[in-house]
Amino acid sequence: DLDLYYKMGIIDTGYTPDESNLGVDGHLNNMRTYQEYTAPLPYVTTTSCIGDWDNASNWVHGDVWDISNTTPESAIVQIKGNMDIDANKTTVGL
């Protein structure tokens, strides 16, 4: 049921092609700076993570994500180190 799909990585021209079957291309307005792709898909820990789940330095993009005990239930989490979890966590995948 995907109507339109725009990849947001092209900002120097403002033109963004529609990757869906409809082919309705778009134009970005007032977006002039590149932003790193940091969406938590999945939430990934660093390989050196150790200790508390809530420590932002244990996560690859912990400085931009809201790392807390309220991680969304829809989250997919990839643990690459030695993480301590001292509370129940509900996620789609671990």
PDB file of C-alpha atoms in Angstrom:
ATOM      1  CA  ASP A   1       0.000   0.000   0.000  1.00  0.00           C
ATOM      2  CA  LEU A   2       3.000   2.317  -0.445  1.00  0.00           C
ATOM      3  CA  ASP A   3       1.925   5.444  -2.311  1.00  0.00           C
ATOM      4  CA  LEU A   4       5.150   7.452  -2.399  1.00  0.00           C
ATOM      5  CA  TYR A   5       8.724   6.778  -1.270  1.00  0.00           C
ATOM      6  CA  TYR A   6      11.349   9.504  -1.140  1.00  0.00           C
ATOM      7  CA  LYS A   7      14.973   8.936  -0.144  1.00  0.00           C
ATOM      8  CA  MET A   8      16.073  12.042   1.707  1.00  0.00           C
ATOM      9  CA  GLY A   9      19.806  11.811   0.948  1.00  0.00           C
ATOM     10  CA  ILE A  10      19.846  14.274  -1.958  1.00  0.00           C
ATOM     11  CA  ILE A  11      19.815  17.821  -0.646  1.00  0.00           C
ATOM     12  CA  ASP A  12      22.264  19.684  -2.866  1.00  0.00           C
ATOM     13  CA  THR A  13      19.760  19.904  -5.732  1.00  0.00           C
ATOM     14  CA  GLY A  14      16.534  19.758  -3.724  1.00  0.00           C
ATOM     15  CA  TYR A  15      15.266  17.141  -6.166  1.00  0.00           C
ATOM     16  CA  THR A  16      14.238  13.763  -4.749  1.00  0.00           C
ATOM     17  CA  PRO A  17      12.940  11.045  -7.065  1.00  0.00           C
ATOM     18  CA  ASP A  18       9.942   8.961  -6.061  1.00  0.00           C
ATOM     19  CA  GLU A  19      11.037   5.330  -5.657  1.00  0.00           C
ATOM     20  CA  SER A  20       7.447   4.012  -5.669  1.00  0.00           C
ATOM     21  CA  ASN A  21       5.538   2.819  -8.719  1.00  0.00           C
ATOM     22  CA  LEU A  22       3.702   6.160  -9.028  1.00  0.00           C
ATOM     23  CA  GLY A  23       6.812   8.109 -10.060  1.00  0.00           C
ATOM     24  CA  VAL A  24       5.755  11.436  -8.503  1.00  0.00           C
ATOM     25  CA  ASP A  25       9.093  13.159  -7.916  1.00  0.00           C
ATOM     26  CA  GLY A  26       9.495  15.683  -5.136  1.00  0.00           C
ATOM     27  CA  HIS A  27      11.341  18.882  -4.367  1.00  0.00           C
ATOM     28  CA  LEU A  28      12.763  19.637  -0.919  1.00  0.00           C
ATOM     29  CA  ASN A  29      12.234  23.182   0.311  1.00  0.00           C
ATOM     30  CA  ASN A  30      14.372  24.950   2.927  1.00  0.00           C
ATOM     31  CA  MET A  31      16.545  21.902   3.637  1.00  0.00           C
ATOM     32  CA  ARG A  32      20.173  22.845   3.176  1.00  0.00           C
ATOM     33  CA  THR A  33      22.163  20.729   5.618  1.00  0.00           C
ATOM     34  CA  TYR A  34      22.973  17.049   5.521  1.00  0.00           C
ATOM     35  CA  GLN A  35      21.870  15.016   8.530  1.00  0.00           C
ATOM     36  CA  GLU A  36      23.367  11.670   9.446  1.00  0.00           C
ATOM     37  CA  TYR A  37      21.148   8.596   9.139  1.00  0.00           C
ATOM     38  CA  THR A  38      20.714   7.708  12.805  1.00  0.00           C
ATOM     39  CA  ALA A  39      17.217   6.268  12.927  1.00  0.00           C
ATOM     40  CA  PRO A  40      17.230   3.405  15.421  1.00  0.00           C
ATOM     41  CA  LEU A  41      16.587   0.611  12.925  1.00  0.00           C
ATOM     42  CA  PRO A  42      17.736  -1.400  14.826  1.00  0.00           C
ATOM     43  CA  TYR A  43      18.965   0.073  18.094  1.00  0.00           C
ATOM     44  CA  VAL A  44      22.592  -1.139  18.136  1.00  0.00           C
ATOM     45  CA  THR A  45      25.015  -1.193  21.051  1.00  0.00           C
ATOM     46  CA  THR A  46      28.717  -0.595  20.677  1.00  0.00           C
ATOM     47  CA  THR A  47      30.972  -3.656  20.820  1.00  0.00           C
ATOM     48  CA  SER A  48      32.575  -2.209  23.944  1.00  0.00           C
ATOM     49  CA  CYS A  49      29.264  -1.649  25.746  1.00  0.00           C
ATOM     50  CA  ILE A  50      29.246  -2.737  29.338  1.00  0.00           C
ATOM     51  CA  GLY A  51      26.886  -2.028  32.155  1.00  0.00           C
ATOM     52  CA  ASP A  52      23.711  -0.019  32.223  1.00  0.00           C
ATOM     53  CA  TRP A  53      21.115   0.024  29.418  1.00  0.00           C
ATOM     54  CA  ASP A  54      20.453   3.750  30.015  1.00  0.00           C
ATOM     55  CA  ASN A  55      24.074   4.813  29.437  1.00  0.00           C
ATOM     56  CA  ALA A  56      24.076   6.658  26.100  1.00  0.00           C
ATOM     57  CA  SER A  57      27.741   5.788  25.466  1.00  0.00           C
ATOM     58  CA  ASN A  58      26.762   2.090  25.213  1.00  0.00           C
ATOM     59  CA  TRP A  59      24.783   2.785  22.010  1.00  0.00           C
ATOM     60  CA  VAL A  60      26.053   3.521  18.496  1.00  0.00           C
ATOM     61  CA  HIS A  61      23.997   6.732  18.265  1.00  0.00           C
ATOM     62  CA  GLY A  62      23.235   7.203  21.945  1.00  0.00           C
ATOM     63  CA  ASP A  63      24.050  10.900  21.676  1.00  0.00           C
ATOM     64  CA  VAL A  64      21.030  11.445  19.383  1.00  0.00           C
ATOM     65  CA  TRP A  65      18.615   8.684  20.375  1.00  0.00           C
ATOM     66  CA  ASP A  66      16.450   8.890  23.453  1.00  0.00           C
ATOM     67  CA  ILE A  67      17.992   5.945  25.312  1.00  0.00           C
ATOM     68  CA  SER A  68      15.975   5.222  28.415  1.00  0.00           C
ATOM     69  CA  ASN A  69      13.818   2.637  30.116  1.00  0.00           C
ATOM     70  CA  THR A  70      11.007   3.622  27.743  1.00  0.00           C
ATOM     71  CA  THR A  71      12.451   2.110  24.569  1.00  0.00           C
ATOM     72  CA  PRO A  72       9.518   1.642  22.174  1.00  0.00           C
ATOM     73  CA  GLU A  73       7.986  -1.836  22.123  1.00  0.00           C
ATOM     74  CA  SER A  74       8.348  -1.721  18.338  1.00  0.00           C
ATOM     75  CA  ALA A  75      12.143  -1.494  18.696  1.00  0.00           C
ATOM     76  CA  ILE A  76      14.545  -4.059  17.317  1.00  0.00           C
ATOM     77  CA  VAL A  77      17.667  -4.207  19.489  1.00  0.00           C
ATOM     78  CA  GLN A  78      21.061  -5.620  18.538  1.00  0.00           C
ATOM     79  CA  ILE A  79      23.393  -6.194  21.498  1.00  0.00           C
ATOM     80  CA  LYS A  80      27.063  -6.388  20.499  1.00  0.00           C
ATOM     81  CA  GLY A  81      28.673  -6.278  23.928  1.00  0.00           C
ATOM     82  CA  ASN A  82      28.041  -7.053  27.581  1.00  0.00           C
ATOM     83  CA  MET A  83      24.873  -5.136  28.424  1.00  0.00           C
ATOM     84  CA  ASP A  84      23.207  -5.307  31.842  1.00  0.00           C
ATOM     85  CA  ILE A  85      19.424  -5.149  31.794  1.00  0.00           C
ATOM     86  CA  ASP A  86      17.920  -4.896  35.261  1.00  0.00           C
ATOM     87  CA  ALA A  87      14.295  -4.296  34.213  1.00  0.00           C
ATOM     88  CA  ASN A  88      11.794  -6.004  31.939  1.00  0.00           C
ATOM     89  CA  LYS A  89      12.117  -4.914  28.309  1.00  0.00           C
ATOM     90  CA  THR A  90       9.539  -5.599  25.626  1.00  0.00           C
ATOM     91  CA  THR A  91      10.732  -5.361  22.041  1.00  0.00           C
ATOM     92  CA  VAL A  92       9.897  -6.800  18.641  1.00  0.00           C
ATOM     93  CA  GLY A  93      13.308  -8.446  18.436  1.00  0.00           C
ATOM     94  CA  LEU A  94      16.528  -8.833  20.367  1.00  0.00           C
TER      95      LEU A  94
END
